[in-house]
PDB file of C-alpha atoms in Angstrom:
ATOM      1  CA  MET A  29      -0.856   7.632  41.137  1.00  0.00           C
ATOM      2  CA  ILE A  30      -3.387   6.722  43.843  1.00  0.00           C
ATOM      3  CA  TYR A  31      -4.381  10.401  44.192  1.00  0.00           C
ATOM      4  CA  LEU A  32      -4.836  10.627  40.435  1.00  0.00           C
ATOM      5  CA  GLN A  33      -7.166   7.614  40.461  1.00  0.00           C
ATOM      6  CA  LYS A  34      -9.136   9.264  43.289  1.00  0.00           C
ATOM      7  CA  GLU A  35      -9.283  12.460  41.179  1.00  0.00           C
ATOM      8  CA  ASN A  36      -7.374  14.427  43.819  1.00  0.00           C
ATOM      9  CA  TYR A  37      -5.569  16.292  41.097  1.00  0.00           C
ATOM     10  CA  GLN A  38      -3.879  18.950  43.187  1.00  0.00           C
ATOM     11  CA  MET A  39      -2.233  16.429  45.499  1.00  0.00           C
ATOM     12  CA  ALA A  40      -1.187  14.330  42.497  1.00  0.00           C
ATOM     13  CA  LEU A  41       0.440  17.344  40.844  1.00  0.00           C
ATOM     14  CA  ASP A  42       2.301  18.297  44.046  1.00  0.00           C
ATOM     15  CA  LEU A  43       3.733  14.793  44.408  1.00  0.00           C
ATOM     16  CA  LEU A  44       4.743  14.698  40.738  1.00  0.00           C
ATOM     17  CA  LYS A  45       6.649  17.982  41.133  1.00  0.00           C
ATOM     18  CA  LYS A  46       8.486  16.608  44.163  1.00  0.00           C
ATOM     19  CA  SER A  47       9.301  13.418  42.259  1.00  0.00           C
ATOM     20  CA  GLU A  48      10.739  15.459  39.376  1.00  0.00           C
ATOM     21  CA  ILE A  49      13.080  17.237  41.781  1.00  0.00           C
ATOM     22  CA  LEU A  50      14.182  14.002  43.447  1.00  0.00           C
ATOM     23  CA  CYS A  51      14.884  12.317  40.095  1.00  0.00           C
ATOM     24  CA  GLU A  52      16.881  15.196  38.659  1.00  0.00           C
ATOM     25  CA  ASN A  53      20.019  13.051  38.392  1.00  0.00           C
ATOM     26  CA  TYR A  54      18.261   9.694  37.919  1.00  0.00           C
ATOM     27  CA  ASP A  55      17.163   9.256  34.285  1.00  0.00           C
ATOM     28  CA  GLN A  56      15.176   6.059  34.846  1.00  0.00           C
ATOM     29  CA  GLY A  57      13.103   7.697  37.567  1.00  0.00           C
ATOM     30  CA  LYS A  58      12.748  10.878  35.519  1.00  0.00           C
ATOM     31  CA  ALA A  59      11.291   8.913  32.578  1.00  0.00           C
ATOM     32  CA  ILE A  60       8.754   7.249  34.916  1.00  0.00           C
ATOM     33  CA  THR A  61       7.850  10.646  36.393  1.00  0.00           C
ATOM     34  CA  TYR A  62       7.302  12.118  32.924  1.00  0.00           C
ATOM     35  CA  ASN A  63       4.998   9.213  32.111  1.00  0.00           C
ATOM     36  CA  ASN A  64       3.003   9.957  35.266  1.00  0.00           C
ATOM     37  CA  PHE A  65       2.911  13.654  34.378  1.00  0.00           C
ATOM     38  CA  ALA A  66       1.463  12.634  30.979  1.00  0.00           C
ATOM     39  CA  CYS A  67      -1.237  10.568  32.731  1.00  0.00           C
ATOM     40  CA  TYR A  68      -2.106  13.579  34.875  1.00  0.00           C
ATOM     41  CA  TYR A  69      -2.393  16.010  31.975  1.00  0.00           C
ATOM     42  CA  ARG A  70      -4.347  13.500  29.923  1.00  0.00           C
ATOM     43  CA  ARG A  71      -6.836  13.180  32.806  1.00  0.00           C
ATOM     44  CA  ILE A  72      -7.431  16.934  32.917  1.00  0.00           C
ATOM     45  CA  GLY A  73      -7.754  17.140  29.098  1.00  0.00           C
ATOM     46  CA  LYS A  74      -4.423  18.781  28.224  1.00  0.00           C
ATOM     47  CA  LEU A  75      -3.436  16.288  25.558  1.00  0.00           C
ATOM     48  CA  ARG A  76      -0.652  18.266  23.892  1.00  0.00           C
ATOM     49  CA  THR A  77       1.090  18.812  27.230  1.00  0.00           C
ATOM     50  CA  ALA A  78       0.731  15.087  27.911  1.00  0.00           C
ATOM     51  CA  LEU A  79       2.242  14.321  24.503  1.00  0.00           C
ATOM     52  CA  ASN A  80       5.177  16.618  25.248  1.00  0.00           C
ATOM     53  CA  TYR A  81       5.976  14.770  28.501  1.00  0.00           C
ATOM     54  CA  LEU A  82       5.762  11.386  26.794  1.00  0.00           C
ATOM     55  CA  GLU A  83       8.116  12.471  24.049  1.00  0.00           C
ATOM     56  CA  ARG A  84      10.587  13.646  26.686  1.00  0.00           C
ATOM     57  CA  ALA A  85      10.259  10.309  28.491  1.00  0.00           C
ATOM     58  CA  LEU A  86      10.833   8.344  25.282  1.00  0.00           C
ATOM     59  CA  LYS A  87      13.886  10.449  24.465  1.00  0.00           C
ATOM     60  CA  ILE A  88      15.399   9.543  27.845  1.00  0.00           C
ATOM     61  CA  GLU A  89      14.566   5.832  27.517  1.00  0.00           C
ATOM     62  CA  ASN A  90      16.091   5.655  24.027  1.00  0.00           C
ATOM     63  CA  ARG A  91      19.500   6.607  25.357  1.00  0.00           C
ATOM     64  CA  LEU A  92      19.400   4.268  28.379  1.00  0.00           C
ATOM     65  CA  PRO A  93      20.997   0.816  27.991  1.00  0.00           C
ATOM     66  CA  ASN A  94      18.309  -0.902  30.098  1.00  0.00           C
ATOM     67  CA  VAL A  95      14.732   0.143  30.804  1.00  0.00           C
ATOM     68  CA  ASP A  96      12.418  -1.854  33.072  1.00  0.00           C
ATOM     69  CA  THR A  97       9.149  -1.274  31.182  1.00  0.00           C
ATOM     70  CA  PRO A  98       9.934   0.421  27.842  1.00  0.00           C
ATOM     71  CA  ALA A  99       6.583  -0.637  26.312  1.00  0.00           C
ATOM     72  CA  ASP A 100       4.557   1.472  28.749  1.00  0.00           C
ATOM     73  CA  THR A 101       5.682   4.765  27.252  1.00  0.00           C
ATOM     74  CA  HIS A 102       4.702   3.576  23.766  1.00  0.00           C
ATOM     75  CA  LEU A 103       1.257   2.504  25.000  1.00  0.00           C
ATOM     76  CA  ASN A 104       0.725   5.892  26.660  1.00  0.00           C
ATOM     77  CA  LEU A 105       1.786   7.584  23.424  1.00  0.00           C
ATOM     78  CA  CYS A 106      -0.690   5.445  21.519  1.00  0.00           C
ATOM     79  CA  ALA A 107      -3.533   6.490  23.808  1.00  0.00           C
ATOM     80  CA  VAL A 108      -2.740  10.228  23.643  1.00  0.00           C
ATOM     81  CA  LEU A 109      -2.150  10.263  19.870  1.00  0.00           C
ATOM     82  CA  SER A 110      -5.421   8.390  19.325  1.00  0.00           C
ATOM     83  CA  GLN A 111      -7.285  11.120  21.217  1.00  0.00           C
ATOM     84  CA  LEU A 112      -5.516  13.657  19.033  1.00  0.00           C
ATOM     85  CA  GLU A 113      -6.786  11.698  15.996  1.00  0.00           C
ATOM     86  CA  ARG A 114      -3.290  10.854  14.771  1.00  0.00           C
ATOM     87  CA  HIS A 115      -4.182   7.219  14.278  1.00  0.00           C
ATOM     88  CA  ASP A 116      -1.371   6.195  11.911  1.00  0.00           C
ATOM     89  CA  LEU A 117       1.256   7.226  14.429  1.00  0.00           C
ATOM     90  CA  ALA A 118      -0.768   5.812  17.328  1.00  0.00           C
ATOM     91  CA  MET A 119      -0.854   2.406  15.625  1.00  0.00           C
ATOM     92  CA  GLU A 120       2.917   2.477  15.156  1.00  0.00           C
ATOM     93  CA  HIS A 121       3.431   2.977  18.888  1.00  0.00           C
ATOM     94  CA  ALA A 122       0.964   0.159  19.643  1.00  0.00           C
ATOM     95  CA  MET A 123       2.900  -2.184  17.405  1.00  0.00           C
ATOM     96  CA  ARG A 124       6.190  -1.114  19.009  1.00  0.00           C
ATOM     97  CA  ALA A 125       4.716  -1.787  22.449  1.00  0.00           C
ATOM     98  CA  ILE A 126       3.623  -5.286  21.398  1.00  0.00           C
ATOM     99  CA  MET A 127       7.083  -6.125  20.152  1.00  0.00           C
ATOM    100  CA  LEU A 128       8.739  -4.912  23.347  1.00  0.00           C
ATOM    101  CA  LEU A 129       6.242  -6.754  25.556  1.00  0.00           C
ATOM    102  CA  GLN A 130       6.670 -10.002  23.663  1.00  0.00           C
ATOM    103  CA  GLU A 131      10.436  -9.700  24.117  1.00  0.00           C
ATOM    104  CA  GLU A 132       9.983  -8.870  27.801  1.00  0.00           C
ATOM    105  CA  LEU A 133       7.733 -11.868  28.460  1.00  0.00           C
ATOM    106  CA  LEU A 134      10.076 -14.162  26.572  1.00  0.00           C
ATOM    107  CA  ASN A 135      13.004 -12.979  28.690  1.00  0.00           C
ATOM    108  CA  GLN A 136      10.941 -13.523  31.841  1.00  0.00           C
ATOM    109  CA  LEU A 137      10.125 -17.039  30.702  1.00  0.00           C
ATOM    110  CA  LEU A 138      13.791 -17.819  30.029  1.00  0.00           C
ATOM    111  CA  ASP A 139      14.928 -16.188  33.288  1.00  0.00           C
ATOM    112  CA  GLY A 140      12.168 -17.948  35.181  1.00  0.00           C
ATOM    113  CA  GLY A 141      13.428 -21.361  34.118  1.00  0.00           C
ATOM    114  CA  SER A 142      16.949 -20.713  35.379  1.00  0.00           C
ATOM    115  CA  SER A 143      15.795 -19.035  38.592  1.00  0.00           C
ATOM    116  CA  GLU A 144      13.443 -21.940  39.303  1.00  0.00           C
ATOM    117  CA  GLU A 145      16.404 -24.337  39.267  1.00  0.00           C
ATOM    118  CA  ALA A 146      18.349 -22.072  41.611  1.00  0.00           C
ATOM    119  CA  LYS A 147      15.432 -21.857  44.025  1.00  0.00           C
ATOM    120  CA  ASN A 148      15.045 -25.631  44.133  1.00  0.00           C
ATOM    121  CA  GLN A 149      18.731 -25.968  44.992  1.00  0.00           C
ATOM    122  CA  GLU A 150      18.588 -23.263  47.684  1.00  0.00           C
ATOM    123  CA  GLY A 151      15.194 -24.351  49.048  1.00  0.00           C
ATOM    124  CA  SER A 152      13.815 -20.793  49.082  1.00  0.00           C
ATOM    125  CA  GLY A 153      10.211 -19.946  50.139  1.00  0.00           C
ATOM    126  CA  ASN A 154       7.157 -19.137  48.072  1.00  0.00           C
ATOM    127  CA  SER A 155       7.297 -15.334  48.441  1.00  0.00           C
ATOM    128  CA  GLY A 156       9.567 -14.879  45.458  1.00  0.00           C
ATOM    129  CA  GLU A 157       7.494 -17.209  43.311  1.00  0.00           C
ATOM    130  CA  ASN A 158       4.293 -15.290  44.091  1.00  0.00           C
ATOM    131  CA  LYS A 159       5.992 -12.006  43.229  1.00  0.00           C
ATOM    132  CA  ASP A 160       7.245 -13.345  39.887  1.00  0.00           C
ATOM    133  CA  LYS A 161       3.784 -14.718  39.082  1.00  0.00           C
ATOM    134  CA  LYS A 162       2.221 -11.354  39.871  1.00  0.00           C
ATOM    135  CA  THR A 163       4.729  -9.570  37.654  1.00  0.00           C
ATOM    136  CA  LYS A 164       4.086 -11.953  34.763  1.00  0.00           C
ATOM    137  CA  GLU A 165       0.349 -11.509  35.047  1.00  0.00           C
ATOM    138  CA  ASP A 166       0.752  -7.752  35.126  1.00  0.00           C
ATOM    139  CA  ARG A 167       2.859  -7.719  31.967  1.00  0.00           C
ATOM    140  CA  ALA A 168       0.528 -10.208  30.273  1.00  0.00           C
ATOM    141  CA  ALA A 169      -2.367  -7.856  30.997  1.00  0.00           C
ATOM    142  CA  VAL A 170      -0.421  -4.969  29.468  1.00  0.00           C
ATOM    143  CA  LEU A 171       0.254  -7.022  26.318  1.00  0.00           C
ATOM    144  CA  ALA A 172      -3.428  -7.896  26.018  1.00  0.00           C
ATOM    145  CA  ILE A 173      -4.228  -4.178  26.256  1.00  0.00           C
ATOM    146  CA  ALA A 174      -1.596  -3.460  23.590  1.00  0.00           C
ATOM    147  CA  TYR A 175      -3.342  -5.892  21.210  1.00  0.00           C
ATOM    148  CA  HIS A 176      -6.619  -4.144  21.998  1.00  0.00           C
ATOM    149  CA  ASN A 177      -5.137  -0.689  21.357  1.00  0.00           C
ATOM    150  CA  MET A 178      -3.819  -1.772  17.988  1.00  0.00           C
ATOM    151  CA  GLY A 179      -7.307  -3.067  17.123  1.00  0.00           C
ATOM    152  CA  VAL A 180      -8.796   0.309  18.006  1.00  0.00           C
ATOM    153  CA  GLU A 181      -6.357   2.153  15.748  1.00  0.00           C
ATOM    154  CA  LEU A 182      -6.931  -0.281  12.878  1.00  0.00           C
ATOM    155  CA  GLU A 183     -10.667   0.267  13.236  1.00  0.00           C
ATOM    156  CA  PHE A 184     -10.167   4.058  13.095  1.00  0.00           C
ATOM    157  CA  LEU A 185      -8.165   3.485   9.902  1.00  0.00           C
ATOM    158  CA  LYS A 186     -11.103   1.436   8.491  1.00  0.00           C
ATOM    159  CA  ARG A 187      -9.053  -1.771   8.385  1.00  0.00           C
ATOM    160  CA  TYR A 188     -11.937  -3.636   9.973  1.00  0.00           C
ATOM    161  CA  ASP A 189     -10.926  -7.276   9.410  1.00  0.00           C
ATOM    162  CA  GLU A 190      -7.438  -6.620  10.809  1.00  0.00           C
ATOM    163  CA  ALA A 191      -8.993  -4.795  13.772  1.00  0.00           C
ATOM    164  CA  LEU A 192     -11.230  -7.740  14.532  1.00  0.00           C
ATOM    165  CA  ASN A 193      -8.253 -10.086  14.376  1.00  0.00           C
ATOM    166  CA  SER A 194      -6.369  -7.895  16.857  1.00  0.00           C
ATOM    167  CA  TYR A 195      -9.383  -7.808  19.211  1.00  0.00           C
ATOM    168  CA  GLY A 196      -9.477 -11.592  19.065  1.00  0.00           C
ATOM    169  CA  LYS A 197      -5.772 -11.829  19.948  1.00  0.00           C
ATOM    170  CA  ALA A 198      -6.307  -9.542  22.931  1.00  0.00           C
ATOM    171  CA  ALA A 199      -9.191 -11.598  24.321  1.00  0.00           C
ATOM    172  CA  HIS A 200      -7.495 -14.960  23.658  1.00  0.00           C
ATOM    173  CA  PHE A 201      -4.203 -13.872  25.221  1.00  0.00           C
ATOM    174  CA  ALA A 202      -5.946 -12.471  28.314  1.00  0.00           C
ATOM    175  CA  GLU A 203      -8.037 -15.615  28.743  1.00  0.00           C
ATOM    176  CA  LYS A 204      -4.977 -17.847  28.456  1.00  0.00           C
ATOM    177  CA  ASN A 205      -2.771 -15.853  30.857  1.00  0.00           C
ATOM    178  CA  LEU A 206      -5.236 -14.192  33.215  1.00  0.00           C
ATOM    179  CA  GLY A 207      -8.106 -16.644  33.216  1.00  0.00           C
ATOM    180  CA  PRO A 208     -11.637 -16.476  31.723  1.00  0.00           C
ATOM    181  CA  THR A 209     -13.159 -14.773  34.787  1.00  0.00           C
ATOM    182  CA  HIS A 210     -10.571 -11.997  35.052  1.00  0.00           C
ATOM    183  CA  GLY A 211     -12.050  -8.505  34.652  1.00  0.00           C
ATOM    184  CA  ILE A 212      -9.711  -7.573  31.797  1.00  0.00           C
ATOM    185  CA  THR A 213     -10.524 -10.859  29.979  1.00  0.00           C
ATOM    186  CA  GLU A 214     -14.254 -10.285  30.236  1.00  0.00           C
ATOM    187  CA  ASN A 215     -13.924  -6.703  29.038  1.00  0.00           C
ATOM    188  CA  LEU A 216     -11.795  -7.644  26.037  1.00  0.00           C
ATOM    189  CA  ARG A 217     -14.116 -10.529  25.150  1.00  0.00           C
ATOM    190  CA  ASN A 218     -17.085  -8.156  25.145  1.00  0.00           C
ATOM    191  CA  VAL A 219     -15.170  -5.756  22.880  1.00  0.00           C
ATOM    192  CA  GLU A 220     -14.402  -8.585  20.439  1.00  0.00           C
ATOM    193  CA  ASP A 221     -18.023  -9.800  20.376  1.00  0.00           C
ATOM    194  CA  THR A 222     -19.379  -6.286  19.830  1.00  0.00           C
ATOM    195  CA  ALA A 223     -16.872  -5.589  17.049  1.00  0.00           C
ATOM    196  CA  ARG A 224     -17.647  -8.918  15.370  1.00  0.00           C
ATOM    197  CA  ASN A 225     -21.396  -8.239  15.396  1.00  0.00           C
ATOM    198  CA  GLN A 226     -20.921  -4.711  14.056  1.00  0.00           C
ATOM    199  CA  LEU A 227     -18.592  -5.905  11.307  1.00  0.00           C
ATOM    200  CA  HIS A 228     -21.045  -8.642  10.286  1.00  0.00           C
ATOM    201  CA  ALA A 229     -23.872  -6.101  10.153  1.00  0.00           C
ATOM    202  CA  MET A 230     -21.706  -3.733   8.120  1.00  0.00           C
ATOM    203  CA  HIS A 231     -20.876  -6.481   5.596  1.00  0.00           C
ATOM    204  CA  GLN A 232     -24.593  -7.259   5.275  1.00  0.00           C
ATOM    205  CA  ARG A 233     -25.474  -3.622   4.624  1.00  0.00           C
ATOM    206  CA  ALA A 234     -22.683  -3.356   2.052  1.00  0.00           C
ATOM    207  CA  ALA A 235     -23.965  -6.474   0.267  1.00  0.00           C
ATOM    208  CA  GLN A 236     -27.511  -5.090   0.261  1.00  0.00           C
ATOM    209  CA  ARG A 237     -26.359  -1.771  -1.194  1.00  0.00           C
ATOM    210  CA  LYS A 238     -24.402  -3.573  -3.884  1.00  0.00           C
ATOM    211  CA  GLN A 239     -27.361  -5.752  -4.772  1.00  0.00           C
ATOM    212  CA  LYS A 240     -29.644  -2.715  -4.907  1.00  0.00           C
ATOM    213  CA  LYS A 241     -27.182  -0.833  -7.126  1.00  0.00           C
ATOM    214  CA  LEU A 242     -26.966  -3.754  -9.546  1.00  0.00           C
ATOM    215  CA  LYS A 243     -30.733  -3.955  -9.643  1.00  0.00           C
ATOM    216  CA  ASN A 244     -31.044  -0.221 -10.401  1.00  0.00           C
ATOM    217  CA  ASN A 245     -28.418  -0.449 -13.100  1.00  0.00           C
ATOM    218  CA  ALA A 246     -30.323  -3.292 -14.737  1.00  0.00           C
ATOM    219  CA  HIS A 247     -33.437  -1.102 -14.937  1.00  0.00           C
ATOM    220  CA  MET A 248     -31.447   1.783 -16.365  1.00  0.00           C
ATOM    221  CA  ALA A 249     -29.640  -0.255 -19.030  1.00  0.00           C
ATOM    222  CA  PRO A 250     -29.659   1.569 -22.409  1.00  0.00           C
ATOM    223  CA  THR A 251     -31.796   0.139 -25.198  1.00  0.00           C
ATOM    224  CA  MET A 252     -30.054  -0.524 -28.510  1.00  0.00           C
ATOM    225  CA  HIS A 253     -31.766   1.180 -31.474  1.00  0.00           C
ATOM    226  CA  THR A 254     -31.288   0.692 -35.175  1.00  0.00           C
ATOM    227  CA  LEU A 255     -31.061   3.625 -37.601  1.00  0.00           C
ATOM    228  CA  GLU A 256     -34.573   2.895 -38.817  1.00  0.00           C
ATOM    229  CA  ASP A 257     -35.870   3.057 -35.207  1.00  0.00           C
ATOM    230  CA  MET A 258     -34.404   6.583 -34.972  1.00  0.00           C
ATOM    231  CA  GLY A 259     -36.267   7.746 -38.119  1.00  0.00           C
ATOM    232  CA  PHE A 260     -33.542   7.283 -40.720  1.00  0.00           C
ATOM    233  CA  LYS A 261     -34.693   5.726 -43.970  1.00  0.00           C
ATOM    234  CA  PRO A 262     -32.150   4.634 -46.567  1.00  0.00           C
ATOM    235  CA  PRO A 263     -32.581   6.444 -49.935  1.00  0.00           C
ATOM    236  CA  THR A 264     -34.421   4.574 -52.682  1.00  0.00           C
ATOM    237  CA  LYS A 265     -32.830   3.747 -56.027  1.00  0.00           C
ATOM    238  CA  LYS A 266     -34.646   6.673 -57.648  1.00  0.00           C
ATOM    239  CA  ALA A 267     -33.509   9.121 -54.968  1.00  0.00           C
ATOM    240  CA  ARG A 268     -29.908   7.984 -55.334  1.00  0.00           C
ATOM    241  CA  GLY A 269     -30.136   8.692 -59.090  1.00  0.00           C
ATOM    242  CA  LYS A 270     -31.334  12.256 -58.442  1.00  0.00           C
ATOM    243  CA  LYS A 271     -28.556  12.831 -55.975  1.00  0.00           C
ATOM    244  CA  LYS A 272     -25.971  11.702 -58.487  1.00  0.00           C
ATOM    245  CA  ALA A 273     -27.409  14.048 -61.137  1.00  0.00           C
ATOM    246  CA  LYS A 274     -26.949  17.005 -58.813  1.00  0.00           C
ATOM    247  CA  GLY A 275     -23.419  16.031 -57.891  1.00  0.00           C
ATOM    248  CA  HIS A 276     -21.812  18.917 -59.891  1.00  0.00           C
ATOM    249  CA  GLN A 277     -23.378  21.685 -57.860  1.00  0.00           C
ATOM    250  CA  SER A 278     -21.224  24.729 -57.080  1.00  0.00           C
ATOM    251  CA  HIS A 279     -19.139  24.920 -53.925  1.00  0.00           C
ATOM    252  CA  ARG A 280     -20.947  28.028 -52.880  1.00  0.00           C
ATOM    253  CA  GLU A 281     -24.326  26.307 -53.170  1.00  0.00           C
ATOM    254  CA  GLY A 282     -23.064  23.503 -51.013  1.00  0.00           C
ATOM    255  CA  ILE A 283     -21.791  25.919 -48.372  1.00  0.00           C
ATOM    256  CA  GLU A 284     -25.030  27.914 -48.258  1.00  0.00           C
ATOM    257  CA  ARG A 285     -27.099  24.796 -47.780  1.00  0.00           C
ATOM    258  CA  GLY A 286     -24.725  23.493 -45.160  1.00  0.00           C
ATOM    259  CA  GLY A 287     -24.070  20.383 -47.241  1.00  0.00           C
ATOM    260  CA  THR A 288     -21.763  17.555 -46.303  1.00  0.00           C
ATOM    261  CA  GLY A 289     -19.691  17.517 -49.485  1.00  0.00           C
ATOM    262  CA  GLU A 290     -16.338  19.114 -50.279  1.00  0.00           C
ATOM    263  CA  GLY A 291     -17.870  22.578 -49.873  1.00  0.00           C
ATOM    264  CA  GLU A 292     -18.325  21.995 -46.158  1.00  0.00           C
ATOM    265  CA  LYS A 293     -14.865  20.498 -45.836  1.00  0.00           C
ATOM    266  CA  TYR A 294     -13.148  23.667 -47.116  1.00  0.00           C
ATOM    267  CA  SER A 295     -15.774  26.239 -46.134  1.00  0.00           C
ATOM    268  CA  ASP A 296     -13.493  27.923 -43.576  1.00  0.00           C
ATOM    269  CA  MET A 297     -10.825  28.593 -46.263  1.00  0.00           C
ATOM    270  CA  MET A 298     -13.157  29.950 -48.980  1.00  0.00           C
ATOM    271  CA  THR A 299     -14.193  33.580 -49.237  1.00  0.00           C
ATOM    272  CA  PRO A 300     -17.774  33.937 -50.556  1.00  0.00           C
ATOM    273  CA  ARG A 301     -18.221  35.931 -53.730  1.00  0.00           C
ATOM    274  CA  ASN A 302     -19.542  39.492 -53.470  1.00  0.00           C
ATOM    275  CA  GLU A 303     -22.823  39.697 -55.526  1.00  0.00           C
ATOM    276  CA  THR A 304     -22.616  43.529 -56.005  1.00  0.00           C
ATOM    277  CA  GLU A 305     -19.476  43.287 -58.133  1.00  0.00           C
ATOM    278  CA  GLU A 306     -21.353  41.306 -60.802  1.00  0.00           C
ATOM    279  CA  ASP A 307     -24.189  43.892 -60.859  1.00  0.00           C
ATOM    280  CA  GLU A 308     -21.751  46.740 -61.461  1.00  0.00           C
ATOM    281  CA  PHE A 309     -20.626  45.224 -64.787  1.00  0.00           C
ATOM    282  CA  ASP A 310     -24.096  44.227 -65.890  1.00  0.00           C
ATOM    283  CA  GLY A 311     -24.602  45.261 -69.549  1.00  0.00           C
ATOM    284  CA  ASN A 312     -28.078  46.666 -68.845  1.00  0.00           C
ATOM    285  CA  HIS A 313     -26.804  49.456 -66.608  1.00  0.00           C
ATOM    286  CA  GLU A 314     -27.274  52.988 -68.176  1.00  0.00           C
ATOM    287  CA  ASP A 315     -23.625  54.064 -67.725  1.00  0.00           C
ATOM    288  CA  HIS A 316     -22.495  50.848 -69.255  1.00  0.00           C
ATOM    289  CA  LYS A 317     -24.769  51.378 -72.280  1.00  0.00           C
ATOM    290  CA  GLU A 318     -23.218  54.799 -73.020  1.00  0.00           C
ATOM    291  CA  LEU A 319     -19.705  53.446 -72.632  1.00  0.00           C
ATOM    292  CA  LYS A 320     -20.556  50.580 -74.963  1.00  0.00           C
ATOM    293  CA  LYS A 321     -21.929  53.050 -77.569  1.00  0.00           C
ATOM    294  CA  GLU A 322     -18.735  55.188 -77.430  1.00  0.00           C
ATOM    295  CA  ILE A 323     -16.609  52.113 -77.915  1.00  0.00           C
ATOM    296  CA  GLU A 324     -18.651  50.981 -80.935  1.00  0.00           C
ATOM    297  CA  GLU A 325     -18.515  54.464 -82.591  1.00  0.00           C
ATOM    298  CA  GLY A 326     -14.762  54.617 -82.049  1.00  0.00           C
ATOM    299  CA  ALA A 327     -14.440  51.274 -83.727  1.00  0.00           C
TER     300      ALA A 327
END
């Protein structure tokens, strides 16, 4: 991976292809090679190809009884999925990586206690102790990064308070296990401080918007009016008497005026009278006069 860090991509790709051939019958090595392939393709911007290699690596690791660093594949998946804007799934892999790393460090702590006793009995040198210390620091750094990655995904999902809490865990864990002057610790502490300041500013803006909205709503509150304010005047005693006297008006009259009595209630079911029928049987019509005269003479 040195060539990849130096951005000598062609040499990195050639070595990865050789490694794939050499690890054809060695699943543990093949999973590591696929992880490195994913790092290569992520560097050159081919995220979906990187995701494909990581999924193949995870599939191999899931069927192996023992894997040296199972959390690393989940962290790489988290990084690639985040770039693909699949933040829910990215957060799941970050959480899985944290669980595996916590278990790994706990096992190292337990194994370290027993191995320390054995070393004291055998009187071994300091080379093994330095190597174990380096390994523990390396895995502690990876766990701190896992906490940070989870914070990033929570922030993408707008779960800001939880994100800030995760950033704090990352910085605190790094400071405790790597030291306050370690480069990773300083970086994670800066991330936490920046996120805290931004979250505080965001809460202030939200409070200001809420206060402004309440103020605007207070100005726009509806005014209660009485019927008299809206121009309605209750009828006088005299007017009520007139209304009662006209209470026996015809249904048709009520319908034509658009009244609010029974005429309006049943207006859709009533057929209006046809005025021409009454004119046809009017006694003053000439034809009707002659017919009336014939009837009287016959009588």
